[in-house]
Coordinates of N, CA and C in Angstrom, one line a residue:
P1 N -11.2 -14.4 -23.3 CA -12.3 -14.1 -22.2 C -11.7 -13.2 -21.0
A2 N -11.2 -12.4 -20.6 CA -11.3 -12.5 -18.6 C -12.1 -12.9 -18.0
I3 N -13.1 -13.0 -18.6 CA -14.6 -13.6 -18.0 C -14.5 -14.9 -17.6
N4 N -13.4 -15.6 -18.0 CA -13.3 -16.8 -17.8 C -12.0 -17.5 -17.6
A5 N -11.0 -16.4 -17.0 CA -10.2 -16.2 -16.7 C -10.2 -17.0 -15.1
C6 N -8.9 -17.7 -14.3 CA -8.4 -18.0 -13.4 C -7.4 -17.0 -12.5
L7 N -8.0 -16.1 -11.7 CA -6.7 -15.7 -10.4 C -6.7 -15.8 -9.3
N8 N -5.8 -15.7 -8.4 CA -5.4 -16.3 -7.0 C -5.0 -15.7 -5.9
Q9 N -5.9 -14.9 -5.3 CA -5.7 -14.2 -4.6 C -5.3 -12.5 -5.4
P10 N -6.0 -11.4 -6.3 CA -5.5 -10.8 -6.7 C -5.5 -9.6 -6.0
K11 N -4.5 -8.5 -5.9 CA -4.6 -7.4 -4.9 C -4.3 -6.0 -5.7
G12 N -3.2 -5.7 -5.6 CA -3.6 -4.4 -7.0 C -4.8 -4.5 -8.0
L13 N -4.4 -2.9 -8.6 CA -4.6 -2.5 -9.9 C -4.7 -1.2 -10.3
A14 N -4.2 -1.2 -11.9 CA -4.2 0.1 -12.6 C -4.9 0.0 -13.7
F15 N -5.1 1.3 -13.9 CA -5.7 1.8 -15.3 C -4.1 2.6 -16.2
N16 N -3.3 1.9 -17.6 CA -3.5 2.8 -18.6 C -4.3 3.8 -19.2
N17 N -4.0 5.0 -19.6 CA -4.4 5.9 -20.7 C -4.8 5.2 -21.5
N18 N -5.2 3.9 -22.0 CA -5.4 3.8 -23.1 C -6.7 2.7 -22.3
G19 N -7.3 2.6 -21.1 CA -8.1 2.1 -20.6 C -7.9 0.3 -20.7
D20 N -6.1 0.4 -20.8 CA -5.8 -1.6 -19.7 C -6.5 -1.4 -18.3
L21 N -6.6 -2.2 -18.4 CA -6.5 -3.3 -16.7 C -5.1 -3.6 -16.0
F22 N -4.9 -3.6 -15.3 CA -3.6 -4.0 -15.1 C -3.5 -5.1 -13.4
I23 N -3.8 -6.0 -13.4 CA -4.1 -6.8 -12.2 C -3.0 -7.7 -11.5
A24 N -3.0 -7.4 -10.1 CA -1.6 -8.1 -9.3 C -1.7 -9.2 -9.1
D25 N -2.0 -10.3 -10.0 CA -2.4 -11.8 -9.8 C -1.4 -12.3 -8.3
Q26 N -1.6 -11.8 -7.2 CA -0.6 -12.1 -6.4 C 0.4 -13.9 -6.0
F27 N -0.6 -14.5 -5.6 CA -0.3 -16.2 -6.0 C -0.3 -16.9 -6.8
S28 N -0.1 -16.2 -7.9 CA -0.1 -16.7 -9.7 C 1.3 -16.1 -9.6
Q29 N 1.9 -15.1 -9.2 CA 3.1 -14.5 -9.2 C 2.9 -13.5 -10.5
V30 N 2.4 -13.1 -11.3 CA 1.9 -12.4 -12.4 C 1.2 -11.0 -12.6
I31 N 1.6 -10.7 -13.5 CA 0.8 -9.4 -13.9 C -0.1 -9.7 -14.4
R32 N -1.5 -9.6 -15.0 CA -2.4 -9.8 -15.7 C -3.0 -8.0 -16.3
K33 N -3.0 -8.4 -17.5 CA -3.4 -7.3 -18.5 C -4.4 -7.5 -19.2
V34 N -5.5 -7.0 -19.0 CA -7.2 -6.8 -19.8 C -7.4 -5.7 -20.2
D35 N -8.0 -6.1 -21.5 CA -7.5 -4.7 -22.7 C -8.8 -4.8 -23.1
R36 N -9.2 -3.7 -23.4 CA -10.3 -2.7 -23.4 C -11.2 -3.4 -24.6
D37 N -11.1 -4.8 -25.1 CA -11.6 -5.5 -25.0 C -12.1 -6.9 -25.0
G38 N -11.3 -6.8 -23.3 CA -11.9 -8.1 -22.8 C -10.7 -8.7 -22.9
F39 N -9.6 -8.8 -23.2 CA -9.4 -10.0 -23.3 C -7.9 -10.0 -22.6
I40 N -7.6 -11.5 -21.9 CA -6.5 -10.9 -20.6 C -5.1 -11.7 -21.1
S41 N -4.8 -11.3 -20.2 CA -3.0 -12.3 -20.9 C -2.3 -11.9 -19.9
T42 N -0.5 -12.5 -19.3 CA 0.4 -12.1 -18.7 C 1.1 -10.9 -19.4
F43 N 1.1 -9.8 -18.4 CA 1.8 -9.1 -18.4 C 3.0 -8.7 -18.3
A44 N 3.2 -9.3 -17.1 CA 4.5 -9.5 -16.3 C 4.8 -11.1 -15.6
G45 N 5.8 -11.3 -15.6 CA 6.1 -12.8 -14.5 C 5.9 -14.0 -15.1
R46 N 5.5 -15.3 -15.1 CA 5.8 -16.4 -15.1 C 4.8 -17.3 -13.6
A47 N 4.0 -17.6 -14.4 CA 2.5 -17.9 -13.4 C 3.0 -18.9 -12.9
G48 N 3.2 -19.4 -11.9 CA 2.9 -20.5 -10.0 C 5.2 -20.2 -10.3
L49 N 5.8 -19.1 -10.5 CA 7.0 -19.8 -10.3 C 7.4 -18.2 -9.4
S50 N 7.5 -18.4 -8.4 CA 8.0 -17.6 -7.9 C 10.1 -17.0 -8.0
G51 N 10.0 -16.1 -7.9 CA 11.4 -16.0 -7.8 C 12.2 -14.3 -8.0
Y52 N 13.2 -14.7 -8.3 CA 13.5 -12.6 -8.6 C 14.5 -12.7 -10.1
S53 N 13.9 -12.5 -11.2 CA 15.0 -12.6 -12.4 C 14.4 -11.5 -13.2
G54 N 15.0 -11.2 -14.7 CA 14.9 -10.9 -16.0 C 15.1 -9.3 -16.0
D55 N 15.6 -8.8 -15.1 CA 15.9 -7.8 -15.6 C 16.3 -7.1 -16.9
G56 N 15.9 -6.7 -17.7 CA 16.6 -6.3 -18.9 C 16.4 -6.9 -19.9
G57 N 14.8 -8.0 -19.9 CA 14.6 -8.4 -20.7 C 12.8 -8.4 -21.1
P58 N 12.2 -8.5 -21.5 CA 10.4 -8.9 -21.8 C 9.6 -9.6 -20.3
A59 N 9.4 -8.2 -19.6 CA 8.7 -8.3 -18.8 C 7.7 -10.5 -18.4
P60 N 7.2 -10.5 -19.7 CA 6.6 -12.0 -19.3 C 7.9 -13.2 -19.2
N61 N 9.0 -12.8 -19.1 CA 10.1 -13.7 -18.8 C 10.9 -13.8 -17.1
A62 N 10.1 -12.9 -16.7 CA 10.8 -12.5 -15.4 C 10.7 -13.3 -14.2
R63 N 10.4 -13.3 -13.3 CA 10.2 -13.3 -12.4 C 10.0 -12.7 -11.0
L64 N 8.4 -13.0 -10.5 CA 7.6 -11.9 -9.6 C 7.8 -12.6 -8.2
S65 N 7.6 -12.2 -7.1 CA 7.4 -13.0 -5.9 C 6.8 -11.8 -5.1
F66 N 4.9 -12.9 -5.2 CA 3.7 -12.3 -4.2 C 4.0 -10.4 -4.6
P67 N 3.5 -10.3 -5.8 CA 3.5 -8.6 -5.9 C 1.6 -8.0 -5.8
I68 N 2.0 -6.8 -5.3 CA 0.7 -6.8 -4.9 C 0.7 -5.2 -5.2
G69 N 1.2 -4.1 -5.2 CA 0.5 -2.8 -6.0 C 0.9 -2.6 -7.3
L70 N 0.2 -1.5 -7.3 CA 0.7 -1.8 -9.0 C 0.1 0.1 -9.3
A71 N 1.0 0.5 -10.0 CA 0.4 1.5 -10.7 C 0.9 2.5 -12.2
V72 N 0.8 3.7 -12.2 CA 0.8 3.0 -13.8 C 2.1 4.9 -13.7
N73 N 2.7 5.5 -14.3 CA 3.4 6.8 -14.2 C 3.5 7.5 -15.3
N74 N 3.0 8.7 -14.8 CA 3.5 9.9 -16.3 C 3.8 9.7 -17.2
E75 N 4.6 8.7 -17.9 CA 5.4 8.4 -19.2 C 4.6 6.5 -19.5
G76 N 3.3 6.9 -18.7 CA 2.5 5.2 -19.3 C 3.4 4.0 -18.8
E77 N 4.1 3.6 -18.3 CA 5.2 3.0 -17.6 C 4.4 2.5 -16.5
L78 N 4.4 0.9 -16.1 CA 4.0 -0.3 -15.6 C 4.9 0.2 -13.7
L79 N 4.0 0.4 -13.0 CA 5.3 0.1 -11.9 C 4.7 -1.3 -10.6
I80 N 5.8 -2.3 -10.0 CA 5.2 -3.3 -9.9 C 5.0 -3.1 -7.8
A81 N 4.6 -3.2 -7.4 CA 5.1 -3.3 -6.0 C 5.6 -5.1 -5.9
D82 N 6.9 -5.3 -6.5 CA 7.3 -7.0 -6.2 C 7.5 -7.4 -5.1
T83 N 6.9 -7.0 -3.9 CA 6.7 -6.8 -2.6 C 7.5 -8.1 -1.7
S84 N 7.3 -9.2 -1.9 CA 8.3 -10.5 -1.3 C 9.9 -10.0 -2.1
N85 N 9.7 -9.8 -2.7 CA 11.2 -9.5 -3.4 C 12.1 -7.7 -3.1
G86 N 11.2 -7.5 -1.9 CA 11.7 -5.9 -1.5 C 11.8 -4.9 -2.4
R87 N 11.6 -5.1 -4.1 CA 11.8 -4.4 -4.9 C 10.5 -3.2 -5.7
I88 N 10.5 -2.4 -6.5 CA 9.5 -2.0 -7.4 C 10.2 -2.3 -9.0
R89 N 9.1 -2.9 -9.2 CA 10.2 -3.0 -10.7 C 9.2 -1.7 -11.3
K90 N 9.9 -1.9 -12.9 CA 9.8 -0.6 -13.9 C 9.4 -1.6 -15.2
V91 N 8.3 -1.6 -15.9 CA 7.5 -2.6 -17.2 C 7.6 -1.0 -17.9
D92 N 8.9 -1.1 -18.9 CA 8.7 0.5 -19.8 C 7.5 0.2 -20.9
N93 N 7.6 1.1 -21.7 CA 6.4 1.2 -23.2 C 7.1 -0.3 -24.3
G94 N 8.2 -0.1 -23.9 CA 8.9 -1.6 -25.1 C 9.2 -2.7 -24.3
G95 N 8.3 -3.2 -23.1 CA 7.8 -4.6 -22.3 C 9.1 -5.1 -21.6
I96 N 9.9 -3.7 -21.6 CA 10.8 -4.3 -20.5 C 10.7 -4.1 -19.4
I97 N 11.0 -4.7 -18.5 CA 11.5 -5.0 -16.8 C 12.8 -4.8 -16.1
S98 N 12.7 -3.5 -14.7 CA 13.6 -3.4 -14.3 C 13.7 -3.5 -13.2
T99 N 14.1 -2.9 -12.2 CA 14.8 -2.9 -11.1 C 15.3 -1.1 -10.3
L100 N 13.8 -0.9 -9.8 CA 14.1 0.8 -9.4 C 14.6 1.3 -8.6
V101 N 13.9 1.0 -7.2 CA 14.5 0.7 -6.0 C 13.8 -0.7 -4.9
Q102 N 14.9 -0.6 -4.0 CA 14.4 -1.6 -2.5 C 13.8 -1.0 -1.5
F103 N 12.6 -1.5 -1.2 CA 12.3 -1.5 0.3 C 11.6 -2.8 0.6
S104 N 11.3 -2.7 2.4 CA 11.8 -3.7 3.0 C 9.6 -3.5 2.6
Y105 N 9.6 -5.4 1.9 CA 7.4 -5.4 1.7 C 7.1 -4.3 1.2
P106 N 7.5 -3.7 -0.3 CA 6.8 -2.7 -0.7 C 5.5 -3.0 -0.8
S107 N 4.1 -2.4 -0.7 CA 2.5 -2.4 -0.8 C 2.2 -1.7 -1.9
Y108 N 1.6 -0.6 -1.3 CA 0.9 0.4 -2.4 C 1.7 0.9 -2.9
L109 N 1.5 1.9 -4.0 CA 2.3 2.4 -4.9 C 0.9 3.6 -5.3
S110 N 1.1 4.7 -5.9 CA 0.7 5.8 -6.1 C 1.5 6.7 -6.8
V111 N 1.5 7.3 -8.1 CA 1.5 8.1 -8.8 C 0.8 9.7 -8.7
Q112 N 1.8 10.6 -8.0 CA 1.0 12.0 -8.1 C 0.8 12.6 -9.4
R113 N 0.2 13.7 -9.1 CA -0.1 14.5 -10.4 C 1.6 14.8 -11.4
N114 N 2.5 15.3 -10.3 CA 3.7 15.7 -10.3 C 4.9 15.1 -11.0
G115 N 4.3 13.6 -10.8 CA 5.3 12.8 -10.8 C 5.5 12.0 -10.2
E116 N 5.6 12.1 -8.9 CA 6.2 11.4 -7.5 C 5.9 10.0 -7.3
L117 N 6.2 9.7 -7.2 CA 5.5 7.9 -6.7 C 6.1 8.3 -5.6
L118 N 4.4 7.5 -4.2 CA 4.8 7.1 -3.3 C 4.6 5.9 -3.4
V119 N 4.7 5.7 -2.4 CA 5.1 4.1 -1.6 C 4.9 3.7 -0.6
S120 N 4.2 2.3 -0.2 CA 4.4 2.6 1.8 C 4.8 1.1 1.4
H121 N 5.0 0.6 2.8 CA 6.4 -0.2 3.0 C 6.4 -0.7 4.5
A122 N 6.7 -1.6 5.0 CA 7.0 -1.7 6.2 C 8.2 -1.2 7.0
S123 N 8.4 0.0 6.7 CA 8.7 0.7 7.4 C 8.0 2.0 7.1
G124 N 7.4 2.3 6.5 CA 6.3 3.4 6.8 C 6.3 4.3 5.6
I125 N 6.3 5.2 4.9 CA 5.4 5.4 3.5 C 6.7 6.8 2.9
T126 N 7.5 6.4 2.0 CA 8.7 7.3 1.7 C 7.7 7.7 -0.3
R127 N 8.3 9.4 -0.9 CA 8.1 9.5 -2.0 C 9.1 9.7 -2.2
I128 N 9.0 9.4 -4.1 CA 10.0 9.1 -4.5 C 9.8 10.0 -5.3
D129 N 10.8 11.5 -6.0 CA 11.0 12.5 -6.4 C 11.3 12.4 -7.6
A130 N 10.9 12.8 -9.1 CA 10.9 12.7 -10.3 C 12.5 12.8 -10.9
N131 N 13.6 12.4 -9.7 CA 15.0 12.5 -10.1 C 14.9 11.1 -9.3
G132 N 14.8 11.1 -8.6 CA 14.2 10.0 -7.9 C 15.6 9.9 -6.4
L133 N 14.8 10.7 -6.3 CA 15.2 11.5 -4.5 C 14.4 10.7 -3.9
E134 N 14.8 9.5 -2.7 CA 14.0 9.1 -1.7 C 13.7 10.4 -0.4
I135 N 12.6 11.1 -0.2 CA 12.0 11.4 0.5 C 10.8 10.7 1.5
P136 N 11.7 10.6 2.5 CA 10.6 9.7 3.7 C 9.7 10.6 4.3
M137 N 8.6 10.0 4.1 CA 7.4 10.7 5.0 C 6.6 10.4 6.0
V138 N 7.3 8.5 6.4 CA 6.8 8.4 8.0 C 7.5 6.8 7.5
S139 N 8.5 7.4 8.5 CA 9.9 6.4 9.2 C 10.1 5.9 10.2
E140 N 10.7 5.2 10.5 CA 11.5 4.8 12.1 C 12.6 5.6 12.4
S141 N 12.9 6.6 11.6 CA 14.3 7.8 11.5 C 13.4 9.1 12.0
N142 N 12.3 9.3 11.3 CA 11.5 10.9 11.5 C 11.1 11.0 13.3
D143 N 10.8 12.4 13.4 CA 11.1 13.0 14.2 C 9.4 13.2 14.9
Y144 N 8.1 11.8 14.7 CA 7.5 12.1 14.8 C 6.7 12.7 16.7
N145 N 5.6 12.7 17.2 CA 4.9 12.6 18.1 C 4.2 11.8 17.9
Y146 N 3.8 10.5 19.0 CA 2.2 9.8 19.0 C 1.2 9.9 19.4
D147 N 0.2 9.8 19.6 CA -0.6 10.4 20.0 C -1.6 9.5 20.1
K148 N -3.0 9.5 20.4 CA -4.4 8.6 20.4 C -5.5 9.8 20.7
I149 N -6.2 10.2 20.2 CA -6.9 11.1 20.3 C -8.1 10.7 21.5
N150 N -8.2 11.9 22.6 CA -9.0 11.7 23.6 C -9.1 10.0 24.0
D151 N -8.2 9.6 24.5 CA -7.8 8.2 24.9 C -7.9 8.0 26.7
G152 N -7.4 9.2 27.1 CA -6.9 9.7 28.1 C -5.6 8.9 28.6
N153 N -4.5 7.7 27.3 CA -3.1 7.7 28.0 C -2.4 8.6 28.4
S154 N -1.2 8.3 29.2 CA -0.3 9.4 30.1 C 0.7 9.0 28.5
F155 N 1.3 10.1 28.4 CA 2.4 10.5 27.6 C 3.8 11.0 28.3
N156 N 4.9 10.8 27.8 CA 6.0 11.4 27.8 C 6.6 11.3 26.8
N157 N 6.9 13.1 27.4 CA 7.5 13.7 25.5 C 6.8 14.3 24.8
G158 N 5.5 13.7 24.5 CA 4.3 13.6 23.4 C 4.1 12.3 23.1
E159 N 5.3 11.4 23.4 CA 5.1 10.4 23.1 C 4.6 8.5 23.7
L160 N 3.6 7.8 23.0 CA 3.2 7.0 22.8 C 3.7 5.8 23.0
F161 N 3.8 5.0 24.2 CA 4.0 3.6 23.5 C 3.9 2.9 22.6
I162 N 4.1 2.6 21.6 CA 3.7 1.4 20.1 C 4.9 0.1 20.6
P163 N 3.5 -0.6 20.6 CA 4.1 -2.1 20.5 C 5.6 -2.0 19.4
E164 N 6.4 -2.6 19.8 CA 7.3 -3.2 18.4 C 8.4 -1.7 18.1
N165 N 7.8 -1.2 19.1 CA 8.8 0.4 18.8 C 9.1 1.2 18.0
V166 N 8.0 1.5 16.4 CA 7.9 1.7 15.4 C 6.6 2.3 15.5
P167 N 6.3 3.2 14.4 CA 5.1 3.9 14.6 C 4.0 3.4 13.5
F168 N 5.2 2.4 13.1 CA 3.6 1.4 12.0 C 4.2 -0.1 11.7
A169 N 3.2 -0.8 11.4 CA 3.3 -1.9 11.8 C 3.0 -2.7 10.2
F170 N 3.8 -2.2 9.2 CA 3.2 -2.4 8.0 C 2.4 -1.5 7.0
V171 N 2.4 -0.6 6.5 CA 1.6 0.3 6.2 C 0.8 -0.7 4.3
S172 N -0.1 -1.3 4.4 CA -0.9 -1.5 3.5 C -1.5 -0.6 2.2
S173 N -1.7 0.2 3.3 CA -2.4 1.4 2.4 C -2.4 2.6 2.4
V174 N -2.8 3.8 1.9 CA -2.3 5.1 2.1 C -3.6 6.0 1.1
S175 N -4.1 7.2 1.7 CA -4.9 7.9 0.9 C -4.7 9.2 1.1
F176 N -4.9 10.5 0.5 CA -5.2 12.0 1.0 C -6.2 12.0 1.7
L177 N -6.6 12.6 3.1 CA -7.4 14.0 3.4 C -7.4 14.6 3.2
S178 N -6.0 15.4 3.2 CA -5.5 16.9 2.8 C -4.5 16.8 1.3
D179 N -4.0 17.7 1.2 CA -3.1 18.0 0.5 C -1.3 18.0 1.7
S180 N -1.7 17.8 3.1 CA -1.2 17.4 4.1 C -1.3 16.5 5.1
L181 N -2.7 15.8 4.4 CA -3.0 15.0 6.2 C -3.3 13.9 5.4
L182 N -2.4 12.2 6.0 CA -2.5 11.2 5.1 C -3.0 10.1 6.0
V183 N -4.1 9.4 5.3 CA -4.4 8.5 6.2 C -3.9 7.4 5.9
A184 N -3.7 5.8 7.0 CA -2.9 4.7 6.4 C -3.8 3.6 7.1
S185 N -3.5 2.6 6.9 CA -3.9 1.6 7.5 C -2.5 0.7 8.1
D186 N -2.5 0.9 9.3 CA -1.2 0.2 10.2 C -1.6 -1.0 10.5
T187 N -1.4 -2.1 9.6 CA -2.1 -3.6 9.2 C -1.8 -4.7 10.4
Y188 N -0.6 -4.1 10.8 CA 0.1 -5.6 11.9 C -0.1 -4.7 13.5
H189 N -0.5 -3.7 13.5 CA -1.4 -2.5 14.9 C -2.4 -3.0 14.9
H190 N -3.1 -3.4 14.5 CA -4.7 -3.2 13.1 C -5.6 -2.0 13.7
E191 N -4.8 -0.5 13.2 CA -5.1 0.4 13.7 C -5.1 1.2 12.5
I192 N -5.6 2.2 12.4 CA -5.8 3.3 11.5 C -5.6 4.7 11.5
K193 N -4.5 5.3 11.5 CA -3.5 6.3 11.3 C -3.8 7.7 10.9
T194 N -3.8 8.7 11.1 CA -3.4 9.7 9.9 C -2.0 10.4 10.2
V195 N -1.5 11.0 9.2 CA -0.5 11.2 9.7 C -0.4 12.6 8.9
D196 N 0.2 14.0 9.6 CA -0.3 15.5 9.3 C 1.4 15.6 9.3
L197 N 1.9 16.2 7.6 CA 3.0 16.0 7.2 C 3.3 17.3 7.7
K198 N 2.9 18.1 7.5 CA 3.1 19.9 8.3 C 3.6 19.5 9.4
G199 N 2.5 19.0 10.4 CA 3.0 19.4 11.8 C 3.7 18.5 12.8
N200 N 4.2 16.9 11.9 CA 5.0 15.5 12.1 C 4.0 15.4 13.1
V201 N 2.7 14.8 13.2 CA 1.9 14.3 14.3 C 1.2 12.5 13.5
I202 N 1.2 11.6 14.4 CA 1.0 10.6 14.1 C -0.2 10.6 14.8
R203 N -1.9 10.1 14.7 CA -2.2 9.8 15.2 C -3.4 8.7 14.9
T204 N -3.5 7.5 16.0 CA -4.9 6.6 15.5 C -6.0 6.6 15.6
I205 N -6.6 7.2 14.9 CA -8.2 7.5 15.1 C -9.3 5.8 14.7
A206 N -8.4 5.4 14.4 CA -9.9 3.6 14.6 C -8.7 2.5 14.5
G207 N -9.2 1.5 15.8 CA -8.5 0.2 16.0 C -8.2 0.6 17.3
N208 N -8.1 -0.6 17.9 CA -7.9 -1.3 19.2 C -7.6 -2.2 19.4
N209 N -6.7 -2.8 18.8 CA -5.7 -3.7 18.6 C -6.6 -4.8 17.9
Q210 N -6.3 -6.0 17.7 CA -7.2 -7.2 17.1 C -8.3 -7.5 17.8
G211 N -9.6 -7.8 16.8 CA -11.1 -7.9 17.7 C -11.4 -8.3 16.2
S212 N -13.0 -8.8 16.8 CA -13.5 -9.5 15.0 C -14.8 -8.2 15.5
I213 N -15.8 -7.9 13.8 CA -16.2 -7.4 13.6 C -17.3 -6.5 14.9
E214 N -18.0 -7.7 15.9 CA -19.0 -7.3 17.1 C -18.6 -5.9 17.3
N215 N -17.7 -5.5 17.3 CA -17.4 -4.1 18.0 C -17.3 -3.0 17.5
D216 N -18.4 -2.8 16.6 CA -18.8 -1.5 15.8 C -18.9 -0.7 17.6
G217 N -18.8 0.6 16.8 CA -19.0 1.7 18.0 C -18.2 2.8 17.7
R218 N -17.7 3.3 18.6 CA -16.7 4.4 19.0 C -15.1 3.9 18.2
P219 N -15.1 4.7 17.4 CA -14.0 4.4 16.6 C -12.7 3.5 17.3
L220 N -12.3 4.7 18.4 CA -11.2 4.3 19.1 C -11.3 2.9 19.9
D221 N -12.3 2.7 19.9 CA -13.0 0.8 20.8 C -12.8 0.2 19.9
V222 N -13.5 0.0 18.4 CA -13.8 -0.7 17.4 C -11.9 -1.7 17.3
K223 N -12.3 -3.0 17.6 CA -10.8 -3.5 17.0 C -11.2 -4.5 15.9
L224 N -10.3 -3.9 14.7 CA -10.2 -4.8 13.4 C -8.9 -6.1 13.2
N225 N -9.0 -5.7 12.2 CA -8.4 -7.6 12.2 C -8.0 -7.1 11.0
F226 N -6.2 -6.9 11.4 CA -5.7 -6.6 9.7 C -5.7 -6.1 8.6
P227 N -6.6 -4.5 9.0 CA -6.6 -4.0 7.6 C -5.7 -3.8 6.9
R228 N -6.5 -3.4 5.4 CA -5.6 -3.3 4.3 C -5.8 -1.9 3.4
G229 N -6.7 -2.0 2.3 CA -6.9 -0.9 2.3 C -7.9 0.1 2.5
V230 N -7.5 1.5 2.1 CA -7.9 2.8 2.9 C -8.4 3.5 1.6
T231 N -9.3 4.7 1.6 CA -9.3 5.3 0.5 C -10.5 5.9 1.4
V232 N -10.3 7.4 0.7 CA -11.1 8.8 1.0 C -12.3 8.7 -0.3
V233 N -13.3 8.6 0.1 CA -14.7 9.7 -0.5 C -15.3 10.8 0.8
N234 N -15.3 12.2 -0.2 CA -16.0 13.0 0.7 C -15.9 13.0 1.7
Q235 N -14.6 13.1 2.2 CA -14.1 13.2 4.1 C -14.2 12.0 4.6
E236 N -14.9 10.8 4.1 CA -15.5 9.8 5.2 C -14.0 9.1 4.4
I237 N -13.8 7.6 5.9 CA -12.3 6.8 5.0 C -13.4 5.3 5.1
Y238 N -13.5 4.9 4.3 CA -13.1 3.4 3.8 C -12.2 2.5 4.3
V239 N -12.3 1.0 5.1 CA -11.4 0.8 5.5 C -11.8 -0.8 4.6
A240 N -10.7 -1.4 4.4 CA -11.2 -3.5 4.0 C -10.5 -4.2 5.2
D241 N -11.6 -4.3 6.5 CA -11.4 -5.6 7.5 C -11.0 -6.7 7.1
F242 N -9.6 -6.1 6.5 CA -9.2 -8.1 5.8 C -9.1 -9.7 6.7
G243 N -9.1 -9.3 8.1 CA -9.4 -10.2 8.6 C -10.9 -10.8 9.2
N244 N -11.6 -9.7 9.2 CA -13.3 -9.7 9.2 C -14.1 -9.8 8.2
H245 N -13.5 -9.3 6.6 CA -14.6 -9.8 5.7 C -15.1 -8.7 5.5
C246 N -15.1 -7.6 5.8 CA -15.7 -6.8 5.2 C -15.4 -5.3 5.3
I247 N -15.7 -4.2 5.0 CA -15.9 -2.9 4.4 C -16.1 -2.6 5.7
R248 N -15.3 -1.1 6.2 CA -16.1 -0.7 7.5 C -15.6 0.7 7.1
K249 N -16.6 1.9 7.4 CA -16.5 3.6 7.1 C -16.7 3.9 8.9

């Protein structure tokens, strides 16, 4: 039974249409499956063995490296953000694993209703359409303007200097505020940002460098500590403030 199993820093979760739960058991280097009867098994990867191998064979014989994100596509196949290997892996309905695409440290995966895959990775956010075409939504090459709301900073042609000269430093998670507005956790900048996909504008809405939970207050004055998960419920944003061991709203 799953309740008796030991996990090691589990991260991503995904359900299939049968009601099976998949768990990215990150530090065990495997994907676990909990069936509807509550029994757990290893679905992909070899416990305790990090590496990159196994494409074209049964998923339990493959090696993964610190997997984080999971999603199930419209065909019922499991997609895995094989994070330290820099790849998106797929386990088809016959249990065979393969590599779909490479990214730098992919973390968050989401399959949209139209079958498109949304991937957050170290360099930004990319959408992969049903034909496998990669469409950067946010990346170093996008012509975005950077802004901070009402913070009084000076701008040069609408651009605010951002450390490391990139708009994001490891996007751990994204969620939709609307069809054209994303909210993203910019983990290593310790910020939460919105991305206007129509106006090509990125705004920081919460976070002001790294700090402790004692700084509750105005969002732009709050100091986050490696924020990870982010989700939207009734237009309110919830953040997993990883380093402060709390959930913030």
